[in-house]
Coordinates of C-alpha atoms and ligand atoms in Angstrom, one line a residue:
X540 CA -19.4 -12.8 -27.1
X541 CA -17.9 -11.6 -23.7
X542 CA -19.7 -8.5 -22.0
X543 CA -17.6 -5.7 -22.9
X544 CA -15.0 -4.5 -20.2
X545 CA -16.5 -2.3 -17.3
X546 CA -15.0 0.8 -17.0
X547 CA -14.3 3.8 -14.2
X548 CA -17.5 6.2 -14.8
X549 CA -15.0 9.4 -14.7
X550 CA -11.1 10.0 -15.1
X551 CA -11.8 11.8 -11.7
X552 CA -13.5 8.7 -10.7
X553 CA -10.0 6.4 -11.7
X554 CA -7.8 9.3 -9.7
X555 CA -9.4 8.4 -6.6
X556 CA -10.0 4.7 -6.8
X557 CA -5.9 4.4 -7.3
X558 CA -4.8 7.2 -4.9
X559 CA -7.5 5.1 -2.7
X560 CA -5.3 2.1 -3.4
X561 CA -1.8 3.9 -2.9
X562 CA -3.1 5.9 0.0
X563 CA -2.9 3.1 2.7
X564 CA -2.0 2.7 6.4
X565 CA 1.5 2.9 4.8
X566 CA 0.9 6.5 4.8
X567 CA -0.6 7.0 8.1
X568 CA 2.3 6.0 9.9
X569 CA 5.0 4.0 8.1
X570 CA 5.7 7.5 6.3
X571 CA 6.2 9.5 9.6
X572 CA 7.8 7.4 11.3
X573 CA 10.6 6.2 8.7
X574 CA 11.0 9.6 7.8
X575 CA 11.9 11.0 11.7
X576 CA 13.8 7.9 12.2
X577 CA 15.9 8.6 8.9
X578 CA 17.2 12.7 8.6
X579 CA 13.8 14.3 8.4
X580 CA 13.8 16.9 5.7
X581 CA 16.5 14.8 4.1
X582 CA 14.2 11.5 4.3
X583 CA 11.7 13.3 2.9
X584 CA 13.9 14.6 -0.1
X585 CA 15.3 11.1 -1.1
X586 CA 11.9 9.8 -1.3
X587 CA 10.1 12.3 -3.3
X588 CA 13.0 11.9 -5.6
X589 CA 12.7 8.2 -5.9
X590 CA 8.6 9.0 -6.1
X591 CA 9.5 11.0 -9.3
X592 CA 12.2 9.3 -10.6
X593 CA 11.6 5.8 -10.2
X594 CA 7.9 5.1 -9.1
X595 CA 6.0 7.0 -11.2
X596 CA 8.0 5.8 -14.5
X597 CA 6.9 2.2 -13.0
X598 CA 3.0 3.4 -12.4
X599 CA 3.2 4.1 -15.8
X600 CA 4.6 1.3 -17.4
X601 CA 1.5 -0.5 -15.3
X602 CA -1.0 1.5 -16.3
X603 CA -0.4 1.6 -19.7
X604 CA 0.3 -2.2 -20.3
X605 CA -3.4 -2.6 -18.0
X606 CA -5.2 -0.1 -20.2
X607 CA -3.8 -1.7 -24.1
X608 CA -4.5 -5.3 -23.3
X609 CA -7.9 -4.2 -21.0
X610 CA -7.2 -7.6 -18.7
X611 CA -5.8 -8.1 -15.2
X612 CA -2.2 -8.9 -14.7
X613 CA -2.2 -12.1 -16.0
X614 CA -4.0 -11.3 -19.0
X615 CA -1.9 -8.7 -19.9
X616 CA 1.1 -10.9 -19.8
X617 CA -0.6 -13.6 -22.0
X618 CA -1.9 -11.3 -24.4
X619 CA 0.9 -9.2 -25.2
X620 CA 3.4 -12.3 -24.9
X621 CA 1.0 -15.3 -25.9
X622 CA 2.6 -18.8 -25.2
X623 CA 5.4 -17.3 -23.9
X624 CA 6.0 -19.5 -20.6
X625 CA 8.5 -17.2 -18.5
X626 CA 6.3 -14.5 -19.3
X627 CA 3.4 -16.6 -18.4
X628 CA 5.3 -16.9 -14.6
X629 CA 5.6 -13.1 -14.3
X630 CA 1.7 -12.9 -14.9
X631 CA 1.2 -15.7 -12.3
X632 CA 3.4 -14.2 -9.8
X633 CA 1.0 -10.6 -10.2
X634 CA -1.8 -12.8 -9.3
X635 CA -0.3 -14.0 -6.2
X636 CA 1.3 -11.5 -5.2
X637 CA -1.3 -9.1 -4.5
X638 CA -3.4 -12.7 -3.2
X639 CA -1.1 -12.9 -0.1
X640 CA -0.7 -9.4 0.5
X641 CA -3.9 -9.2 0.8
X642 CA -3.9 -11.8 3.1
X643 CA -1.7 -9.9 5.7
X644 CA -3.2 -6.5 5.3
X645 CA -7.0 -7.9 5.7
X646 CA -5.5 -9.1 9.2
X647 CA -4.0 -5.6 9.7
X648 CA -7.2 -4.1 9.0
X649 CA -9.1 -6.5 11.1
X650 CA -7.3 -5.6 13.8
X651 CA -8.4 -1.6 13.1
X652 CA -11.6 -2.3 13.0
X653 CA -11.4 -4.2 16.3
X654 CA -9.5 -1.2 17.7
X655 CA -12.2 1.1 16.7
X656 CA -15.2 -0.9 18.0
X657 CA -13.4 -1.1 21.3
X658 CA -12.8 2.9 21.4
X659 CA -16.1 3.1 20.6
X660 CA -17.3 0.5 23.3
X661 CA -15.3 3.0 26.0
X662 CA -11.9 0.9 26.2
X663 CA -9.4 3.7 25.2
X664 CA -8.1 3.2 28.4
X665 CA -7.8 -0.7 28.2
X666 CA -6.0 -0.6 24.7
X667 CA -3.6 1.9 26.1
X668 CA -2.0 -0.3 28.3
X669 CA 0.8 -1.7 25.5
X670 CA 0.2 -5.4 26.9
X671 CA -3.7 -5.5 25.9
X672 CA -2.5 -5.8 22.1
X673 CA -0.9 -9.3 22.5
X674 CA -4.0 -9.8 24.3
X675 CA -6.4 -8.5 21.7
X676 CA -4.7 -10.5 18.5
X677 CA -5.1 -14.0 20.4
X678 CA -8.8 -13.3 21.4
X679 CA -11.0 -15.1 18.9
X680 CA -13.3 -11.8 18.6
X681 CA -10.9 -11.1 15.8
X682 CA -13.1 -13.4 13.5
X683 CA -15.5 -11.6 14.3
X684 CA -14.1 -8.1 13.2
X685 CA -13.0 -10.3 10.2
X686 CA -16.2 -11.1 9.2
X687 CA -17.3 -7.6 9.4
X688 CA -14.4 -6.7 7.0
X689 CA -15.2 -9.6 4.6
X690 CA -18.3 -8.3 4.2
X691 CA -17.6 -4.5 3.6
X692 CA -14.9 -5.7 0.8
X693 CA -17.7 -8.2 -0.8
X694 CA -20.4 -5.4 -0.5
X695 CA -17.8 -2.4 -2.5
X696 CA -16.7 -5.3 -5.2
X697 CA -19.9 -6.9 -5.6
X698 CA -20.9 -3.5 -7.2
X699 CA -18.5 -3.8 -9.4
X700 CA -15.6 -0.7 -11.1
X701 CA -18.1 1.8 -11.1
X702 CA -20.8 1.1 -9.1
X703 CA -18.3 -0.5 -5.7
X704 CA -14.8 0.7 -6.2
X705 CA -15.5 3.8 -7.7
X706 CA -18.2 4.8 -5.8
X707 CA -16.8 3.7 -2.6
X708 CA -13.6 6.0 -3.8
X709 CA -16.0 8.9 -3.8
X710 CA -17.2 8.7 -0.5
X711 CA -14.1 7.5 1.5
X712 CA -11.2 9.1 0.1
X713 CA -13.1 13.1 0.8
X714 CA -14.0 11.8 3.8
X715 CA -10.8 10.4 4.6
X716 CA -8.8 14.3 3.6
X717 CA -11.7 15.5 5.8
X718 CA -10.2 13.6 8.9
X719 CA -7.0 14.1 8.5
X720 CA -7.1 17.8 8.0
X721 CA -9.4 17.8 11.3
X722 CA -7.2 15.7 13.4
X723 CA -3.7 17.6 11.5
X724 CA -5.9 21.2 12.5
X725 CA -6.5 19.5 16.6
X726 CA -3.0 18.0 17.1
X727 CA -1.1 21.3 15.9
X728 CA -2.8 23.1 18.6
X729 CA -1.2 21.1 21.7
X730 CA 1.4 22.2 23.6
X731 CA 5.0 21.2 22.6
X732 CA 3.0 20.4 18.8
X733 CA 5.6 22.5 17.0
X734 CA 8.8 20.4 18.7
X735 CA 7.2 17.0 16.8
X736 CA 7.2 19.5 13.4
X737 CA 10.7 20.1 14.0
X738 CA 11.6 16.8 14.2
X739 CA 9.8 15.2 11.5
X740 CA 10.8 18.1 8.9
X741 CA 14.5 19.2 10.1
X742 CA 17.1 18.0 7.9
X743 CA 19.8 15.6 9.0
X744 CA 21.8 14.3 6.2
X745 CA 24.1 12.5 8.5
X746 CA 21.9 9.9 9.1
X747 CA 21.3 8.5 5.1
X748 CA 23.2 5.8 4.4
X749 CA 23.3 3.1 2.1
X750 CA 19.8 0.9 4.1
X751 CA 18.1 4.5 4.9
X752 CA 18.2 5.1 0.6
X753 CA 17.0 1.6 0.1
X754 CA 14.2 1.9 2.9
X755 CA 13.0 5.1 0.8
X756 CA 12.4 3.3 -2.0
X757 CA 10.9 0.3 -0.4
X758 CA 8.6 2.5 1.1
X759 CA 7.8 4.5 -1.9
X760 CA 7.4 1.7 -3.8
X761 CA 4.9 -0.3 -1.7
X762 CA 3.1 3.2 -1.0
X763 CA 2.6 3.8 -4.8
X764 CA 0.6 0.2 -4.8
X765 CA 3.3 -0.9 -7.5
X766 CA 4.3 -4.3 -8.1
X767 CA 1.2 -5.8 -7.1
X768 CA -0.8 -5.5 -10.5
X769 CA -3.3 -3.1 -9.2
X770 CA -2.2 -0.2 -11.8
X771 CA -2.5 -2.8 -14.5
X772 CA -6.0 -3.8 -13.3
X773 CA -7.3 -0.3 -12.3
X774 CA -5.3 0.8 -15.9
X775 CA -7.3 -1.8 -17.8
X776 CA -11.0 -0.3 -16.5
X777 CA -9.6 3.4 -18.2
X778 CA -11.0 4.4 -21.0
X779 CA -8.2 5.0 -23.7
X780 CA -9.6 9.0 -24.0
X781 CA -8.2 9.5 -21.0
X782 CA -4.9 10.5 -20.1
X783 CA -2.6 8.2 -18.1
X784 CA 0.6 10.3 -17.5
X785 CA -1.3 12.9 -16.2
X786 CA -3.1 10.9 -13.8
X787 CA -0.1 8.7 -12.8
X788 CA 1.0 12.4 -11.7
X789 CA -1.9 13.0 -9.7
X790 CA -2.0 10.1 -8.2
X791 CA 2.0 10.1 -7.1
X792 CA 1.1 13.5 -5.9
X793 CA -1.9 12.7 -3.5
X794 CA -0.4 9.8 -2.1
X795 CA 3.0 12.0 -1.2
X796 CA 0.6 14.6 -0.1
X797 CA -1.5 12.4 2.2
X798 CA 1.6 10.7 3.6
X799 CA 3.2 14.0 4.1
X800 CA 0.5 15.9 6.0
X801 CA -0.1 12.4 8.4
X802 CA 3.8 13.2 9.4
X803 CA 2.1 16.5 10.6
X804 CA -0.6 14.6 12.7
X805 CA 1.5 11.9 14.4
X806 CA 4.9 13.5 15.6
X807 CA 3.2 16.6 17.2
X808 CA 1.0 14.1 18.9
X809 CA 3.9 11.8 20.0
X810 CA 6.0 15.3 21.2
X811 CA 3.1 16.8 23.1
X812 CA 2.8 13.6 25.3
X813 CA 6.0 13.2 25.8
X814 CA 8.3 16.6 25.0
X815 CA 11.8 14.8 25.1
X816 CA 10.8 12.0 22.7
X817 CA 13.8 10.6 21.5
X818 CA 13.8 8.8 18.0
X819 CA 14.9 5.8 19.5
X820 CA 11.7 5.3 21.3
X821 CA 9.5 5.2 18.6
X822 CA 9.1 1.8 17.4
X823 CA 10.2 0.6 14.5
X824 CA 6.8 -0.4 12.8
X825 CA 4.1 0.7 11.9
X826 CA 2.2 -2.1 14.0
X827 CA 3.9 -1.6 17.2
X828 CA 3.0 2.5 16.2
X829 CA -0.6 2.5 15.3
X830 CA -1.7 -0.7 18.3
X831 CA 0.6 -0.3 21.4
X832 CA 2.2 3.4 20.9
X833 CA -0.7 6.0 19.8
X834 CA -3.5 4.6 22.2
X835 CA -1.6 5.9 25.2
X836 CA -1.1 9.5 23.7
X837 CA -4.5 9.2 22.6
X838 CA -5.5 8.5 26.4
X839 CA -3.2 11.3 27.8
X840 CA -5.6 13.8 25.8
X841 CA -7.5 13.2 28.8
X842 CA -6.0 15.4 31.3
X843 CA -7.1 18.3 28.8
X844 CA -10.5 17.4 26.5
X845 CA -11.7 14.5 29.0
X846 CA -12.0 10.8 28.2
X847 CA -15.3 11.5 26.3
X848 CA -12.9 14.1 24.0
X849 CA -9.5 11.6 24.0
X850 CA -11.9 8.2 23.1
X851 CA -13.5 10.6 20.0
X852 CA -10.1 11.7 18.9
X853 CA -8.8 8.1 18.6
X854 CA -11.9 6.8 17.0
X855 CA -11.4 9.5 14.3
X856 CA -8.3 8.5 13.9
X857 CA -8.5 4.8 13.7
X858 CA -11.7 5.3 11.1
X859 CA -9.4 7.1 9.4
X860 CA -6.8 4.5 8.9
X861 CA -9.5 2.2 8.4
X862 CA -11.1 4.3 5.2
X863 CA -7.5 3.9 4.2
X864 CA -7.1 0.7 4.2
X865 CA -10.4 -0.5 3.2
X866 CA -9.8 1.1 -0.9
X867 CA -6.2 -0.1 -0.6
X868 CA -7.7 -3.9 0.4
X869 CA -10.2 -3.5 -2.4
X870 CA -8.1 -2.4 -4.9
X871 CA -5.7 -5.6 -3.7
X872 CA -8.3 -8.1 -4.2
X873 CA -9.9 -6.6 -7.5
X874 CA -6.9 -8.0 -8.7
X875 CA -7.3 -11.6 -8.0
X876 CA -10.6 -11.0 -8.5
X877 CA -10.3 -10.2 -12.2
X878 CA -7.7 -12.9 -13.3
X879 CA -10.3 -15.6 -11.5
X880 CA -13.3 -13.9 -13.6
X881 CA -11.8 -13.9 -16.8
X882 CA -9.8 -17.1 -16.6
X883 CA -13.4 -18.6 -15.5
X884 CA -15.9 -17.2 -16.8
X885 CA -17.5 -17.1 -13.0
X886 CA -19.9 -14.1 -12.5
X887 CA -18.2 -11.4 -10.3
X888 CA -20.4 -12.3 -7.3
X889 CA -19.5 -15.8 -7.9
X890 CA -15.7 -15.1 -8.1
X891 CA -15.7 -13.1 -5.1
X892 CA -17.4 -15.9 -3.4
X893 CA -14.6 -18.3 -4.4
X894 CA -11.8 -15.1 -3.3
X895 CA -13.6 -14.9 -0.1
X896 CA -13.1 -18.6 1.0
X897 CA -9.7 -19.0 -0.3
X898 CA -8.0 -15.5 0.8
X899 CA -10.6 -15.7 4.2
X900 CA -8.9 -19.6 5.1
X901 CA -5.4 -17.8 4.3
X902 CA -6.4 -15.0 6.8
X903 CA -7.8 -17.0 9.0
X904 CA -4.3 -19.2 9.5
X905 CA -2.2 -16.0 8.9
X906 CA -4.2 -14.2 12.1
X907 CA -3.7 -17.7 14.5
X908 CA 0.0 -16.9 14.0
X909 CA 1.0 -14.9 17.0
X910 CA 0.5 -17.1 19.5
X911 CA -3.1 -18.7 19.0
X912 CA -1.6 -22.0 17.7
X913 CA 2.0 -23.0 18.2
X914 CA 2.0 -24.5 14.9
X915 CA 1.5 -21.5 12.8
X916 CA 3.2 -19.4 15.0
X917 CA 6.8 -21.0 15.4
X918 CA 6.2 -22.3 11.2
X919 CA 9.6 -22.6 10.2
X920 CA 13.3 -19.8 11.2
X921 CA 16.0 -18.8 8.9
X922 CA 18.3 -16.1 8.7
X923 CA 18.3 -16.8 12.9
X924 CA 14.7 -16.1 13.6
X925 CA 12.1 -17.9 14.2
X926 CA 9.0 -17.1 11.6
X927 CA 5.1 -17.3 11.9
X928 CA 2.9 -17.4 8.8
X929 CA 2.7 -13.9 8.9
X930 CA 6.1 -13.3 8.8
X931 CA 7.1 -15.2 6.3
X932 CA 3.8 -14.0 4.3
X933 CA 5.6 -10.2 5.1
X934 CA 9.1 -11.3 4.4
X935 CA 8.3 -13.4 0.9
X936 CA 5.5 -11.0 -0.6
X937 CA 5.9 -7.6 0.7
X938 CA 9.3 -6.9 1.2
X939 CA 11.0 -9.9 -1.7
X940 CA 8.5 -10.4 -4.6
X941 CA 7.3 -6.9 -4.9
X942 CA 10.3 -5.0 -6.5
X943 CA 11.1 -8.2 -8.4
X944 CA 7.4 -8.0 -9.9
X945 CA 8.8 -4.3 -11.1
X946 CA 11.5 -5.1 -12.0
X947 CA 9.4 -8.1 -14.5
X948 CA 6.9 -4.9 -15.7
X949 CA 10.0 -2.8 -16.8
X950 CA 11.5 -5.3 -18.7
X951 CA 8.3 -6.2 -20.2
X952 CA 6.9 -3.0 -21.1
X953 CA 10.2 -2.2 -22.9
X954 CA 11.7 -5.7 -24.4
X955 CA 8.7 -7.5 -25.1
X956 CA 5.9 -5.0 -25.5
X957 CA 8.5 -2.8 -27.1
X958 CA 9.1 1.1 -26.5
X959 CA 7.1 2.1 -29.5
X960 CA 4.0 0.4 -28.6
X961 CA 4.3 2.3 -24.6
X962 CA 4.9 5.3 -26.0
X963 CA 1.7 5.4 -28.2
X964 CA -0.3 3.7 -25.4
X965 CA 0.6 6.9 -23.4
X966 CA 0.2 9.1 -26.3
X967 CA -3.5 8.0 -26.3
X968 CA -5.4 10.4 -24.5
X969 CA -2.8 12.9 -23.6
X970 CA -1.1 14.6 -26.8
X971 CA 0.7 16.4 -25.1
X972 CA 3.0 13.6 -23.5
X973 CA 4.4 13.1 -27.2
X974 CA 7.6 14.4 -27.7
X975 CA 8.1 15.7 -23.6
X976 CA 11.3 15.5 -22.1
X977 CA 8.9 13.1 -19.7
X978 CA 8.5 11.0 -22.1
X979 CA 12.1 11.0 -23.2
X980 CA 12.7 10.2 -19.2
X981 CA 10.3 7.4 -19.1
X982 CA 11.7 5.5 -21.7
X983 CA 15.2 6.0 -21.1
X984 CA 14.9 4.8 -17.0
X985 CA 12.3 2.1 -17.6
X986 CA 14.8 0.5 -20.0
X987 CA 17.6 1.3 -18.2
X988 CA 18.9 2.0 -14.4
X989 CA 15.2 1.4 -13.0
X990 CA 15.2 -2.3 -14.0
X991 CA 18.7 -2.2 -12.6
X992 CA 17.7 0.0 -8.8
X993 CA 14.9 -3.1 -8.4
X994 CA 17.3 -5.6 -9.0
X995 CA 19.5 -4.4 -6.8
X996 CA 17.0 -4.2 -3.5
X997 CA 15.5 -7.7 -4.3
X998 CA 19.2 -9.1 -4.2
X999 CA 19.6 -7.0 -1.0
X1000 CA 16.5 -8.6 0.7
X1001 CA 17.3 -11.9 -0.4
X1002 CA 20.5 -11.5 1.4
X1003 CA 19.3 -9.8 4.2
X1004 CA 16.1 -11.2 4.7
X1005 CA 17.4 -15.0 4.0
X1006 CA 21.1 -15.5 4.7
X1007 CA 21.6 -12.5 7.4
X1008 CA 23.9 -10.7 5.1
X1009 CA 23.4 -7.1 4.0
X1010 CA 25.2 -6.4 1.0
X1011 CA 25.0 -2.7 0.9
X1012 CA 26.2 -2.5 4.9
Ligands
LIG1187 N1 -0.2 1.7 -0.7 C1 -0.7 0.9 0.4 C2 -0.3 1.4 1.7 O1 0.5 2.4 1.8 C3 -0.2 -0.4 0.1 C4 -1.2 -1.4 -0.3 C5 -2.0 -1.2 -1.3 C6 -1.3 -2.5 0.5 C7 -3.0 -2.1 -1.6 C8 -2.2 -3.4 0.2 C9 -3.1 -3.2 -0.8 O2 -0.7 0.9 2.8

């Protein structure tokens, strides 16, 4: 007989391991950033919405398939639909999915942890010139740092639901609200603060259009951790005397939340150093953001707290975004993790050994690919660019597969599983969910116009990303 399934210690416990998952560095300064770039207030309106009305309908189709079958992705897909092959694919593709996104988020995070040893080491001033980033990815240090971030994932999964990701939830995710509140609390008291406030929250509903709606969701969707088969895993370790709806809720919320207040830490730090920011200058990713654009505000702090003060401020900051996305890269490769332990047998330490040389070789080639080695970095171009491993990692995974793995949950949940079966699922644990115009919604928009929103961005991608074409202009 098969131990029996480990489980999250408290529902509190489960609340913070996902939001620990959602909240990401998506949050830190994707959110922010898209949302100034887009119509402000009116950004932010549009993607709450689609946070209500699409996302959390989604988190709960995954949560609830997760916690009925009590397996990973793949398992739920072979239980629910045994033998069934194209179902079979679905569960496959939730397995790699979250393999190769993790992939290009452990190199992300690498490259945080790199940034805060250096800040740490005294070289605020070094990483604030914009050319020491190019610099910094092609220095084979990074393997070190990668290492070092190997290990700190093996050391919270080794522990296993409650005693790694759980625990580690505890600790970083307070800690984390701590920061952010500190560094929110600091960066509103600078001069020409309030002018970045304005920006980020002032509503412009000239600028939404067809690409900015689409972006909203994008970023919504990847921000909820959807699509990747974490909420099915993390849903499977929930005990079925505790209520999923609710916590969906909570966790929808506190990701929002967290995103939401780190709009109030970044633009009053951009405006203060530089009053007449234009939206324009603030580049368009969160990478160019976070490693070439925030170390030089950081650095002008100087004039005013010293370069002891400034260097302390950034390190906050980066530790921050690392506790961020340290339970987002957990929660990533718990998911892998899983399938391999109960399509093997192998012992958790065991299967995170086998993880750890399989997703660490993929890393390893996925970091070369910005100039290190020609070969990975000029891999292959379409749509008229040329694309590194990392790229096509982003362009495949991130931005292609993950709606279309929605969009497979939805129909799932509803066609195959069958409505009555999700409704009870959810019933379990929360009586109160029976009979609710929420409930009502969930099962009208899962079976319905969701499906039909996520086919419509992965065909846009696919266009866009692969043939050059936007379809919705
Ligand atoms: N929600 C995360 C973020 O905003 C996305 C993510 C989760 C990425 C888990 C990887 C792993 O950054």
């Amino acid at each position: 007989m098969s131990a029996p399934r480990e489980q999250f210690g408290s529902r509190l416990g489960f609340i913070l391991a996902a939001a620990g998952s959602a909240v990401g560095i998506g949050n830190m300064v994707g959110f922010p950033v898209a949302a100034t770039k887009n119509g402000g207030g009116a950004f932010l309106l549009i993607y709450a919405l689609f946070v209500v009305l699409v996302c959390l309908p989604v988190m709960l189709a995954e949560m609830a398939s997760g916690r009925r079958s009590r397996k990973d992705p793949l398992g739920t897909y072979k239980t629910i639909a045994p033998g069934e092959t194209h179902w079979m694919i679905a569960g496959w593709l939730s397995i790699l999915t979250p393999f190769m996104i993790g992939v290009f988020y452990t190199v992300i995070t690498v490259w945080i942890i790199g940034y805060l040893f250096s800040i740490i080491g005294g070289n605020l001033d070094v990483l604030a010139d914009p050319a020491s980033f190019g610099a910094f990815i092609n220095d084979t240090d990074i393997f070190i740092y990668m290492a070092i971030v190997a290990a700190i994932v093996f050391l919270i999964l080794q522990g296993g639901v409650k005693q790694g990701i759980e625990k580690a939830a505890k600790v970083l995710m307070p800690a984390l609200f701590f920061m952010l509140i500190a560094l929110v609390i600091f960066v509103l008291t600078l001069d020409n603060a309030f002018a970045g406030v304005e920006y980020y929250l002032i509503p412009d509903f000239s600028k939404i259009n067809a690409s900015v709606v689409s972006a909203a969701l994008s970023q919504a969707f990847f921000s909820l951790s959807l699509g990747m088969g974490i909420m099915i895993t993390y849903g499977s370790y929930l005990g079925r005397e505790n209520p999923v709806p609710g916590s969906a809720k909570l966790v929808a919320l506190t990701d929002t939340a967290v995103a939401f207040i780190a709009g109030l830490m970044v633009l009053p730090a951009v405006f203060s150093f530089n009053p007449n920011t234009n939206t324009a200058d603030l580049s368009d990713s969160s990478i160019g953001m976070i490693f070439t654009f925030l170390p030089k505000i950081f650095l002008a702090l100087q004039t005013t707290i010293g370069y002891t003060g400034a260097s302390l401020v950034a390190a906050v900051f980066f530790l921050l975004v690392f506790f961020a996305a340290i339970t987002s890269l957990v929660s990533i490769i718990e998911v892998p993790n899983a399938a391999l332990m109960s399509e093997t047998g192998l012992s958790r330490k065991k299967s995170l050994g086998v993880l750890g040389v399989l997703m660490g070789g993929c890393a390893i080639v996925a970091a070369t690919s910005f100039g290190m080695f020609d070969w990975t970095t000029s891999f292959t171009s379409y749509a008229g660019a040329t694309k590194s491993v990392f790229d096509i990692i982003v362009d495949v995974f991130y931005d292609t597969i993950l709606p279309f793995n929605g969009l497979l949950i939805c129909l799932f949940v509803i066609y195959r599983w069958k409505r009555h079966n999700f409704n009870e699922e959810l019933e379990s644990g929360d009586p109160d969910y029976k009979g609710s115009l929420f409930e009502k919604y969930v099962n009208f928009s899962v079976g319905t116009f969701i499906p039909v929103i996520l086919f419509l961005v992965f065909i846009n991608t696919v266009a866009l990303k692969y043939f050059g074409a936007s379809l919705i202009g």
